[in-house]
Amino acid sequence: MKAWRNSLAVRVTAMFMLIVALAAAALGTYLYRAFVDEIERRDDIQLMGKLRQVQILLGRPGAAELIRNQPEFFRDTMSGQENSLVRFVAPDGAILADINASGERYPAPPSAGATADRAAIADWTSSRGDPGRVVSATARMGAGEVTVTVARVYAERAALFTRYRRQIAAASAVSALAAALCAALLLHRGLRPLRVVAAHAAQVRPGTLAQRLDPGKAPSELEPLIAALNAMLERLQQGYARLSGFSADLAHEFRTPVTNLLGQSQVMLGQVRSAAEYEQLIVSNIEELERLARMIESMLFLARAGQEELLPARQPQSALEAMRKMAGLFEGAAEERGLRIVCEGDCAVLADAGLLRRALANLLSNAVRHADEGSVIVLRAERGAGTALISVANAGAPIAPEHLPHLFERFYRADPARGNADGSTGLGLAIVRAIMELHGGTAAVEAAAGQTRFTLTFAAAAP
């Protein structure tokens, strides 16, 4: 029952049926009223014709004798005499003749004079409940004047009107049912493209995401829906592909530290060890666990950023101040490799302070790890056209052009052979890109002439 109530086809069919029924009823009512008015007009004209005929007969010689001796003559000379009633009244109020075989009691309307029109005709109801019409007028009879009243009962007309009303009601009902049937058939055919869409959606599986709906075979009204569904399938396919790749990379990344932990622990337990060896094992395990913790924390950050759960509190920041803070944090690591960190330029950046520092930290960590020993790492800030640019550049081994478009992907490494030896989680640059997307900015990389430069583009704050 609920499915029927919520069915679009049922609703449209019911509304279409109601509209057709109301339209048919309105048309039938109009035609009925026009028919009734025309029949009543013709009957009134006929009634006045009867009155005029009686007036003419009374004006002929011998009319008084006819009223006394043969009053039925005045009815017999009129068509439809079986339901016609005639009454003659003298000037003093005496009834000269009353042709009324059924004994009907009908009113005597005021006399309309010698000439009557439709306005002088009055309604009345017979003893059997049938409608009637009556009219009175004066007529010359010899040297005097009499009042003539002509009435008629329209029993057959009432029956005709009743049959006509029933026919209109039946026609309206049949029209509504026929409209409902036609609407149901048309809707069934018209909604076929929707059923095709529903059937296609029901078949969507991870392995069928490449299938697309053909908008060329659908009505133009459904083209936006089909285009939206195809775009959704495209996004799902891309997202599923990224998720599958991410799952495989994640399993690979987790496998290495877990394998290290298990292998070291099993080797250590293979025989009795000294306290120093156990302490060394614990230190090594802690390093692996810390790396796992960093990886998990990075993954949680990326997941929250992807779901737009992080809302950056963007405020004007000094790019030079942020760069100097990060340079101070990495100064020790840089000195170990003979590197020097230089900060140049300044501009106002509209960014979240914590996220800005995290993006710079990831880029600096990457630069310190891959820069040539004894080289200089340059942090530069400059203002563009409505934007603020912060770049981190270092000299080092060149990156092949085919790797550049993928550097910001999760777990991607330009040199897979390095593995996890440098302690990297493979998520630093992915986090940088996520931070820039949260800010509505971009992260880009370029490599040329032995130098790699990462550039972050923020919205510029008002100076």
GROMACS .gro file of C-alpha atoms in nm:
model
  463
    1MET     CA    1   0.000   0.000   0.000
    2LYS     CA    2   0.282   0.241   0.086
    3ALA     CA    3   0.448   0.165  -0.247
    4TRP     CA    4   0.128   0.258  -0.427
    5ARG     CA    5   0.095   0.581  -0.230
    6ASN     CA    6   0.453   0.678  -0.314
    7SER     CA    7   0.430   0.576  -0.680
    8LEU     CA    8   0.484   0.863  -0.921
    9ALA     CA    9   0.283   0.681  -1.189
   10VAL     CA   10  -0.013   0.636  -0.953
   11ARG     CA   11  -0.002   1.000  -0.848
   12VAL     CA   12   0.016   1.134  -1.203
   13THR     CA   13  -0.255   0.893  -1.318
   14ALA     CA   14  -0.483   0.997  -1.032
   15MET     CA   15  -0.422   1.367  -1.100
   16PHE     CA   16  -0.479   1.319  -1.473
   17MET     CA   17  -0.795   1.122  -1.403
   18LEU     CA   18  -0.921   1.394  -1.168
   19ILE     CA   19  -0.844   1.669  -1.420
   20VAL     CA   20  -1.023   1.487  -1.700
   21ALA     CA   21  -1.320   1.410  -1.474
   22LEU     CA   22  -1.347   1.775  -1.367
   23ALA     CA   23  -1.309   1.896  -1.725
   24ALA     CA   24  -1.571   1.649  -1.849
   25ALA     CA   25  -1.805   1.743  -1.565
   26ALA     CA   26  -1.759   2.114  -1.635
   27LEU     CA   27  -1.819   2.064  -2.008
   28GLY     CA   28  -2.119   1.841  -1.937
   29THR     CA   29  -2.262   2.098  -1.698
   30TYR     CA   30  -2.221   2.372  -1.955
   31LEU     CA   31  -2.384   2.163  -2.229
   32TYR     CA   32  -2.662   2.058  -1.990
   33ARG     CA   33  -2.740   2.417  -1.895
   34ALA     CA   34  -2.734   2.523  -2.261
   35PHE     CA   35  -2.965   2.234  -2.350
   36VAL     CA   36  -3.204   2.309  -2.063
   37ASP     CA   37  -3.215   2.679  -2.147
   38GLU     CA   38  -3.289   2.606  -2.513
   39ILE     CA   39  -3.567   2.354  -2.433
   40GLU     CA   40  -3.723   2.590  -2.179
   41ARG     CA   41  -3.704   2.879  -2.428
   42ARG     CA   42  -3.876   2.672  -2.696
   43ASP     CA   43  -4.142   2.553  -2.451
   44ASP     CA   44  -4.207   2.911  -2.341
   45ILE     CA   45  -4.241   3.021  -2.702
   46GLN     CA   46  -4.481   2.734  -2.761
   47LEU     CA   47  -4.679   2.825  -2.449
   48MET     CA   48  -4.713   3.186  -2.564
   49GLY     CA   49  -4.815   3.055  -2.906
   50LYS     CA   50  -5.094   2.856  -2.741
   51LEU     CA   51  -5.204   3.169  -2.556
   52ARG     CA   52  -5.208   3.369  -2.879
   53GLN     CA   53  -5.407   3.097  -3.051
   54VAL     CA   54  -5.672   3.105  -2.778
   55GLN     CA   55  -5.686   3.484  -2.798
   56ILE     CA   56  -5.753   3.462  -3.172
   57LEU     CA   57  -6.027   3.202  -3.126
   58LEU     CA   58  -6.201   3.416  -2.863
   59GLY     CA   59  -6.212   3.706  -3.105
   60ARG     CA   60  -6.420   3.512  -3.355
   61PRO     CA   61  -6.802   3.518  -3.360
   62GLY     CA   62  -6.968   3.251  -3.148
   63ALA     CA   63  -6.676   3.218  -2.906
   64ALA     CA   64  -6.903   3.265  -2.603
   65GLU     CA   65  -7.128   2.976  -2.715
   66LEU     CA   66  -6.820   2.757  -2.765
   67ILE     CA   67  -6.702   2.830  -2.409
   68ARG     CA   68  -7.045   2.736  -2.269
   69ASN     CA   69  -7.121   2.438  -2.489
   70GLN     CA   70  -6.784   2.301  -2.610
   71PRO     CA   71  -6.491   2.429  -2.395
   72GLU     CA   72  -6.269   2.133  -2.496
   73PHE     CA   73  -6.254   2.282  -2.840
   74PHE     CA   74  -6.001   2.538  -2.722
   75ARG     CA   75  -5.766   2.266  -2.601
   76ASP     CA   76  -5.823   2.031  -2.892
   77THR     CA   77  -5.710   2.293  -3.137
   78MET     CA   78  -5.365   2.315  -2.970
   79SER     CA   79  -5.077   2.071  -3.012
   80GLY     CA   80  -4.984   1.884  -2.694
   81GLN     CA   81  -5.338   1.921  -2.562
   82GLU     CA   82  -5.299   1.626  -2.329
   83ASN     CA   83  -5.092   1.833  -2.084
   84SER     CA   84  -5.237   2.179  -2.158
   85LEU     CA   85  -5.468   2.354  -1.911
   86VAL     CA   86  -5.691   2.651  -2.007
   87ARG     CA   87  -5.900   2.877  -1.786
   88PHE     CA   88  -6.136   3.165  -1.884
   89VAL     CA   89  -6.226   3.426  -1.623
   90ALA     CA   90  -6.486   3.700  -1.670
   91PRO     CA   91  -6.416   4.062  -1.573
   92ASP     CA   92  -6.620   4.012  -1.256
   93GLY     CA   93  -6.401   3.715  -1.152
   94ALA     CA   94  -6.645   3.442  -1.250
   95ILE     CA   95  -6.481   3.138  -1.411
   96LEU     CA   96  -6.638   3.090  -1.752
   97ALA     CA   97  -6.456   2.762  -1.822
   98ASP     CA   98  -6.172   2.560  -1.671
   99ILE     CA   99  -6.021   2.291  -1.894
  100ASN     CA  100  -5.843   2.085  -1.628
  101ALA     CA  101  -5.929   1.717  -1.648
  102SER     CA  102  -5.663   1.616  -1.392
  103GLY     CA  103  -5.781   1.873  -1.138
  104GLU     CA  104  -5.445   2.043  -1.103
  105ARG     CA  105  -5.423   2.346  -0.878
  106TYR     CA  106  -5.201   2.605  -1.038
  107PRO     CA  107  -5.154   2.974  -0.961
  108ALA     CA  108  -5.302   3.247  -1.175
  109PRO     CA  109  -5.025   3.500  -1.238
  110PRO     CA  110  -5.110   3.866  -1.297
  111SER     CA  111  -5.245   3.939  -1.641
  112ALA     CA  112  -4.984   4.060  -1.887
  113GLY     CA  113  -5.241   4.252  -2.088
  114ALA     CA  114  -5.322   4.176  -2.446
  115THR     CA  115  -4.961   4.090  -2.530
  116ALA     CA  116  -4.749   3.858  -2.310
  117ASP     CA  117  -4.376   3.785  -2.318
  118ARG     CA  118  -4.150   3.536  -2.139
  119ALA     CA  119  -4.116   3.765  -1.837
  120ALA     CA  120  -4.489   3.714  -1.767
  121ILE     CA  121  -4.457   3.335  -1.746
  122ALA     CA  122  -4.450   3.187  -1.392
  123ASP     CA  123  -4.331   2.850  -1.262
  124TRP     CA  124  -4.547   2.605  -1.071
  125THR     CA  125  -4.533   2.241  -0.964
  126SER     CA  126  -4.798   1.978  -1.033
  127SER     CA  127  -4.948   1.748  -0.774
  128ARG     CA  128  -4.710   1.474  -0.898
  129GLY     CA  129  -4.408   1.697  -0.851
  130ASP     CA  130  -4.357   1.771  -1.220
  131PRO     CA  131  -4.256   2.124  -1.324
  132GLY     CA  132  -4.504   2.348  -1.499
  133ARG     CA  133  -4.533   2.694  -1.655
  134VAL     CA  134  -4.835   2.928  -1.656
  135VAL     CA  135  -4.915   3.265  -1.820
  136SER     CA  136  -5.221   3.496  -1.817
  137ALA     CA  137  -5.337   3.762  -2.065
  138THR     CA  138  -5.658   3.943  -2.168
  139ALA     CA  139  -5.854   3.870  -2.484
  140ARG     CA  140  -6.148   4.038  -2.660
  141MET     CA  141  -6.463   3.827  -2.671
  142GLY     CA  142  -6.750   4.002  -2.841
  143ALA     CA  143  -6.806   4.340  -2.681
  144GLY     CA  144  -6.632   4.246  -2.361
  145GLU     CA  145  -6.293   4.125  -2.235
  146VAL     CA  146  -6.193   3.805  -2.055
  147THR     CA  147  -5.877   3.684  -1.885
  148VAL     CA  148  -5.719   3.374  -2.037
  149THR     CA  149  -5.479   3.156  -1.835
  150VAL     CA  150  -5.282   2.886  -2.016
  151ALA     CA  151  -5.073   2.635  -1.820
  152ARG     CA  152  -4.877   2.328  -1.908
  153VAL     CA  153  -4.717   2.040  -1.718
  154TYR     CA  154  -4.373   1.928  -1.844
  155ALA     CA  155  -4.349   1.576  -1.704
  156GLU     CA  156  -4.173   1.440  -2.013
  157ARG     CA  157  -3.928   1.730  -2.006
  158ALA     CA  158  -3.825   1.656  -1.644
  159ALA     CA  159  -3.765   1.292  -1.738
  160LEU     CA  160  -3.560   1.405  -2.039
  161PHE     CA  161  -3.346   1.628  -1.822
  162THR     CA  162  -3.293   1.345  -1.570
  163ARG     CA  163  -3.177   1.108  -1.845
  164TYR     CA  164  -2.947   1.376  -1.984
  165ARG     CA  165  -2.788   1.435  -1.642
  166ARG     CA  166  -2.730   1.064  -1.600
  167GLN     CA  167  -2.574   1.042  -1.944
  168ILE     CA  168  -2.341   1.334  -1.865
  169ALA     CA  169  -2.238   1.171  -1.535
  170ALA     CA  170  -2.177   0.839  -1.709
  171ALA     CA  171  -1.980   1.009  -1.988
  172SER     CA  172  -1.766   1.194  -1.730
  173ALA     CA  173  -1.694   0.870  -1.543
  174VAL     CA  174  -1.610   0.681  -1.863
  175SER     CA  175  -1.388   0.969  -1.980
  176ALA     CA  176  -1.205   0.970  -1.647
  177LEU     CA  177  -1.150   0.594  -1.658
  178ALA     CA  178  -1.036   0.608  -2.019
  179ALA     CA  179  -0.801   0.896  -1.932
  180ALA     CA  180  -0.664   0.697  -1.638
  181LEU     CA  181  -0.598   0.398  -1.863
  182CYS     CA  182  -0.431   0.612  -2.130
  183ALA     CA  183  -0.227   0.797  -1.865
  184ALA     CA  184  -0.112   0.470  -1.711
  185LEU     CA  185  -0.005   0.335  -2.051
  186LEU     CA  186   0.168   0.659  -2.148
  187LEU     CA  187   0.343   0.686  -1.812
  188HIS     CA  188   0.454   0.325  -1.831
  189ARG     CA  189   0.607   0.396  -2.170
  190GLY     CA  190   0.733   0.742  -2.077
  191LEU     CA  191   0.903   0.622  -1.758
  192ARG     CA  192   1.087   0.344  -1.937
  193PRO     CA  193   1.410   0.550  -1.953
  194LEU     CA  194   1.392   0.591  -1.574
  195ARG     CA  195   1.355   0.217  -1.535
  196VAL     CA  196   1.661   0.173  -1.755
  197VAL     CA  197   1.853   0.413  -1.531
  198ALA     CA  198   1.732   0.227  -1.221
  199ALA     CA  199   1.831  -0.109  -1.372
  200HIS     CA  200   2.174   0.026  -1.458
  201ALA     CA  201   2.217   0.167  -1.108
  202ALA     CA  202   2.117  -0.170  -0.961
  203GLN     CA  203   2.398  -0.338  -1.158
  204VAL     CA  204   2.669  -0.101  -1.037
  205ARG     CA  205   2.948  -0.303  -0.882
  206PRO     CA  206   3.315  -0.229  -0.829
  207GLY     CA  207   3.383  -0.419  -1.152
  208THR     CA  208   3.116  -0.240  -1.359
  209LEU     CA  209   3.198   0.122  -1.276
  210ALA     CA  210   3.336   0.171  -1.628
  211GLN     CA  211   2.988   0.132  -1.782
  212ARG     CA  212   2.807   0.453  -1.874
  213LEU     CA  213   2.449   0.542  -1.967
  214ASP     CA  214   2.385   0.651  -2.325
  215PRO     CA  215   2.218   0.995  -2.318
  216GLY     CA  216   2.142   0.976  -2.690
  217LYS     CA  217   1.857   0.729  -2.634
  218ALA     CA  218   1.692   0.921  -2.350
  219PRO     CA  219   1.445   1.212  -2.356
  220SER     CA  220   1.601   1.557  -2.334
  221GLU     CA  221   1.447   1.604  -1.986
  222LEU     CA  222   1.656   1.312  -1.856
  223GLU     CA  223   1.983   1.420  -2.014
  224PRO     CA  224   2.092   1.628  -1.709
  225LEU     CA  225   2.016   1.332  -1.480
  226ILE     CA  226   2.206   1.088  -1.701
  227ALA     CA  227   2.498   1.329  -1.729
  228ALA     CA  228   2.504   1.364  -1.349
  229LEU     CA  229   2.492   0.985  -1.304
  230ASN     CA  230   2.773   0.932  -1.555
  231ALA     CA  231   2.980   1.196  -1.378
  232MET     CA  232   2.908   1.026  -1.047
  233LEU     CA  233   3.016   0.690  -1.190
  234GLU     CA  234   3.332   0.854  -1.319
  235ARG     CA  235   3.409   0.992  -0.974
  236LEU     CA  236   3.329   0.658  -0.813
  237GLN     CA  237   3.554   0.477  -1.058
  238GLN     CA  238   3.840   0.715  -0.992
  239GLY     CA  239   3.782   0.706  -0.617
  240TYR     CA  240   3.763   0.326  -0.615
  241ALA     CA  241   4.082   0.306  -0.818
  242ARG     CA  242   4.256   0.542  -0.576
  243LEU     CA  243   4.118   0.350  -0.280
  244SER     CA  244   4.236   0.018  -0.422
  245GLY     CA  245   4.580   0.161  -0.490
  246PHE     CA  246   4.588   0.324  -0.150
  247SER     CA  247   4.491  -0.003   0.021
  248ALA     CA  248   4.766  -0.189  -0.161
  249ASP     CA  249   5.022   0.080  -0.081
  250LEU     CA  250   4.907   0.092   0.279
  251ALA     CA  251   4.944  -0.284   0.319
  252HIS     CA  252   5.290  -0.264   0.164
  253GLU     CA  253   5.397   0.025   0.388
  254PHE     CA  254   5.269  -0.142   0.704
  255ARG     CA  255   5.420  -0.476   0.614
  256THR     CA  256   5.780  -0.350   0.629
  257PRO     CA  257   5.783  -0.216   0.987
  258VAL     CA  258   5.568  -0.503   1.114
  259THR     CA  259   5.803  -0.752   0.948
  260ASN     CA  260   6.100  -0.573   1.103
  261LEU     CA  261   5.941  -0.584   1.448
  262LEU     CA  262   5.855  -0.954   1.420
  263GLY     CA  263   6.191  -1.053   1.271
  264GLN     CA  264   6.400  -0.867   1.525
  265SER     CA  265   6.192  -0.994   1.816
  266GLN     CA  266   6.199  -1.356   1.695
  267VAL     CA  267   6.577  -1.346   1.640
  268MET     CA  268   6.628  -1.191   1.982
  269LEU     CA  269   6.418  -1.461   2.149
  270GLY     CA  270   6.602  -1.737   1.966
  271GLN     CA  271   6.864  -1.748   2.242
  272VAL     CA  272   6.956  -1.588   2.569
  273ARG     CA  273   7.065  -1.224   2.523
  274SER     CA  274   7.230  -0.969   2.744
  275ALA     CA  275   7.045  -0.675   2.891
  276ALA     CA  276   7.221  -0.438   2.650
  277GLU     CA  277   7.101  -0.641   2.350
  278TYR     CA  278   6.743  -0.638   2.480
  279GLU     CA  279   6.771  -0.264   2.534
  280GLN     CA  280   6.896  -0.220   2.177
  281LEU     CA  281   6.600  -0.428   2.049
  282ILE     CA  282   6.354  -0.214   2.242
  283VAL     CA  283   6.509   0.105   2.103
  284SER     CA  284   6.488  -0.032   1.749
  285ASN     CA  285   6.126  -0.141   1.801
  286ILE     CA  286   6.039   0.201   1.939
  287GLU     CA  287   6.177   0.363   1.624
  288GLU     CA  288   5.960   0.139   1.408
  289LEU     CA  289   5.657   0.204   1.627
  290GLU     CA  290   5.715   0.578   1.612
  291ARG     CA  291   5.727   0.555   1.235
  292LEU     CA  292   5.400   0.360   1.236
  293ALA     CA  293   5.246   0.621   1.465
  294ARG     CA  294   5.353   0.901   1.230
  295MET     CA  295   5.209   0.713   0.937
  296ILE     CA  296   4.877   0.654   1.115
  297GLU     CA  297   4.858   1.018   1.223
  298SER     CA  298   4.927   1.130   0.865
  299MET     CA  299   4.662   0.896   0.727
  300LEU     CA  300   4.406   1.027   0.977
  301PHE     CA  301   4.488   1.382   0.874
  302LEU     CA  302   4.443   1.298   0.506
  303ALA     CA  303   4.116   1.118   0.577
  304ARG     CA  304   3.977   1.415   0.770
  305ALA     CA  305   4.095   1.656   0.503
  306GLY     CA  306   3.934   1.444   0.232
  307GLN     CA  307   3.602   1.448   0.421
  308GLU     CA  308   3.631   1.825   0.472
  309GLU     CA  309   3.622   1.781   0.848
  310LEU     CA  310   3.910   2.025   0.888
  311LEU     CA  311   3.816   2.391   0.866
  312PRO     CA  312   4.130   2.607   0.848
  313ALA     CA  313   4.120   2.926   1.055
  314ARG     CA  314   4.266   3.149   0.785
  315GLN     CA  315   4.421   3.468   0.918
  316PRO     CA  316   4.689   3.702   0.784
  317GLN     CA  317   5.032   3.551   0.851
  318SER     CA  318   5.385   3.674   0.786
  319ALA     CA  319   5.543   3.431   0.542
  320LEU     CA  320   5.895   3.533   0.651
  321GLU     CA  321   5.818   3.467   1.017
  322ALA     CA  322   5.674   3.122   0.938
  323MET     CA  323   5.975   3.033   0.722
  324ARG     CA  324   6.222   3.141   0.992
  325LYS     CA  325   6.046   2.929   1.257
  326MET     CA  326   6.064   2.621   1.037
  327ALA     CA  327   6.425   2.692   0.942
  328GLY     CA  328   6.514   2.706   1.311
  329LEU     CA  329   6.349   2.369   1.375
  330PHE     CA  330   6.544   2.198   1.094
  331GLU     CA  331   6.871   2.377   1.154
  332GLY     CA  332   7.021   2.087   1.350
  333ALA     CA  333   6.926   1.826   1.089
  334ALA     CA  334   7.062   2.051   0.815
  335GLU     CA  335   7.396   2.104   0.991
  336GLU     CA  336   7.446   1.728   1.020
  337ARG     CA  337   7.457   1.716   0.637
  338GLY     CA  338   7.643   2.044   0.597
  339LEU     CA  339   7.335   2.225   0.463
  340ARG     CA  340   7.246   2.588   0.507
  341ILE     CA  341   6.888   2.719   0.513
  342VAL     CA  342   6.825   3.070   0.378
  343CYS     CA  343   6.497   3.267   0.405
  344GLU     CA  344   6.431   3.540   0.149
  345GLY     CA  345   6.145   3.784   0.086
  346ASP     CA  346   5.823   3.838   0.276
  347CYS     CA  347   5.449   3.878   0.209
  348ALA     CA  348   5.121   3.853   0.397
  349VAL     CA  349   4.962   3.509   0.362
  350LEU     CA  350   4.597   3.432   0.436
  351ALA     CA  351   4.635   3.090   0.598
  352ASP     CA  352   4.592   2.876   0.906
  353ALA     CA  353   4.911   2.920   1.107
  354GLY     CA  354   4.938   2.558   1.219
  355LEU     CA  355   4.865   2.412   0.875
  356LEU     CA  356   5.105   2.656   0.709
  357ARG     CA  357   5.386   2.547   0.942
  358ARG     CA  358   5.305   2.182   0.881
  359ALA     CA  359   5.320   2.224   0.503
  360LEU     CA  360   5.655   2.406   0.530
  361ALA     CA  361   5.787   2.142   0.769
  362ASN     CA  362   5.705   1.862   0.525
  363LEU     CA  363   5.873   2.047   0.237
  364LEU     CA  364   6.180   2.130   0.447
  365SER     CA  365   6.206   1.772   0.571
  366ASN     CA  366   6.195   1.654   0.211
  367ALA     CA  367   6.457   1.912   0.106
  368VAL     CA  368   6.696   1.825   0.393
  369ARG     CA  369   6.663   1.457   0.309
  370HIS     CA  370   6.735   1.490  -0.064
  371ALA     CA  371   6.960   1.799  -0.093
  372ASP     CA  372   7.325   1.759  -0.191
  373GLU     CA  373   7.558   1.779   0.106
  374GLY     CA  374   7.704   2.124   0.154
  375SER     CA  375   7.437   2.292  -0.059
  376VAL     CA  376   7.190   2.569   0.028
  377ILE     CA  377   6.817   2.529   0.080
  378VAL     CA  378   6.632   2.850  -0.013
  379LEU     CA  379   6.292   2.947   0.129
  380ARG     CA  380   6.143   3.237  -0.065
  381ALA     CA  381   5.820   3.438  -0.024
  382GLU     CA  382   5.687   3.675  -0.286
  383ARG     CA  383   5.359   3.839  -0.375
  384GLY     CA  384   5.179   3.762  -0.700
  385ALA     CA  385   4.860   3.894  -0.860
  386GLY     CA  386   4.629   3.856  -0.561
  387THR     CA  387   4.828   3.557  -0.440
  388ALA     CA  388   5.116   3.484  -0.204
  389LEU     CA  389   5.380   3.235  -0.315
  390ILE     CA  390   5.613   3.044  -0.083
  391SER     CA  391   5.874   2.820  -0.239
  392VAL     CA  392   6.130   2.571  -0.106
  393ALA     CA  393   6.423   2.497  -0.339
  394ASN     CA  394   6.720   2.265  -0.300
  395ALA     CA  395   6.999   2.133  -0.517
  396GLY     CA  396   7.007   1.759  -0.554
  397ALA     CA  397   6.973   1.460  -0.779
  398PRO     CA  398   6.745   1.544  -1.073
  399ILE     CA  399   6.391   1.406  -1.073
  400ALA     CA  400   6.279   1.247  -1.396
  401PRO     CA  401   5.993   1.439  -1.565
  402GLU     CA  402   5.763   1.135  -1.557
  403HIS     CA  403   5.774   1.139  -1.175
  404LEU     CA  404   5.676   1.505  -1.128
  405PRO     CA  405   5.298   1.466  -1.178
  406HIS     CA  406   5.287   1.190  -0.915
  407LEU     CA  407   5.500   1.334  -0.636
  408PHE     CA  408   5.196   1.455  -0.438
  409GLU     CA  409   5.028   1.113  -0.444
  410ARG     CA  410   5.015   0.902  -0.131
  411PHE     CA  411   5.310   0.664  -0.081
  412TYR     CA  412   5.463   0.766  -0.413
  413ARG     CA  413   5.844   0.772  -0.428
  414ALA     CA  414   6.049   0.884  -0.723
  415ASP     CA  415   6.317   0.633  -0.616
  416PRO     CA  416   6.144   0.311  -0.499
  417ALA     CA  417   6.479   0.154  -0.426
  418ARG     CA  418   6.525   0.386  -0.130
  419GLY     CA  419   6.225   0.224   0.038
  420ASN     CA  420   6.185   0.327   0.397
  421ALA     CA  421   6.550   0.356   0.478
  422ASP     CA  422   6.527   0.730   0.529
  423GLY     CA  423   6.234   0.700   0.772
  424SER     CA  424   5.990   0.864   0.531
  425THR     CA  425   5.624   0.760   0.543
  426GLY     CA  426   5.560   0.860   0.182
  427LEU     CA  427   5.271   1.086   0.291
  428GLY     CA  428   5.444   1.420   0.346
  429LEU     CA  429   5.379   1.567   0.002
  430ALA     CA  430   5.025   1.426  -0.003
  431ILE     CA  431   4.962   1.616   0.322
  432VAL     CA  432   5.101   1.932   0.164
  433ARG     CA  433   4.858   1.904  -0.126
  434ALA     CA  434   4.568   1.836   0.114
  435ILE     CA  435   4.658   2.147   0.317
  436MET     CA  436   4.665   2.360   0.003
  437GLU     CA  437   4.326   2.221  -0.110
  438LEU     CA  438   4.181   2.314   0.230
  439HIS     CA  439   4.306   2.670   0.170
  440GLY     CA  440   4.180   2.679  -0.188
  441GLY     CA  441   4.536   2.707  -0.312
  442THR     CA  442   4.775   2.489  -0.510
  443ALA     CA  443   5.101   2.301  -0.464
  444ALA     CA  444   5.338   2.263  -0.759
  445VAL     CA  445   5.683   2.121  -0.824
  446GLU     CA  446   5.941   2.187  -1.092
  447ALA     CA  447   6.283   2.038  -1.147
  448ALA     CA  448   6.549   2.173  -1.379
  449ALA     CA  449   6.929   2.210  -1.390
  450GLY     CA  450   6.979   1.995  -1.081
  451GLN     CA  451   6.742   2.199  -0.865
  452THR     CA  452   6.400   2.103  -0.731
  453ARG     CA  453   6.151   2.374  -0.633
  454PHE     CA  454   5.818   2.324  -0.455
  455THR     CA  455   5.585   2.624  -0.467
  456LEU     CA  456   5.278   2.685  -0.248
  457THR     CA  457   5.022   2.937  -0.375
  458PHE     CA  458   4.797   3.096  -0.110
  459ALA     CA  459   4.548   3.378  -0.125
  460ALA     CA  460   4.728   3.701  -0.041
  461ALA     CA  461   4.622   3.886   0.272
  462ALA     CA  462   4.560   4.261   0.263
  463PRO     CA  463   4.889   4.442   0.318
   0.00000   0.00000   0.00000
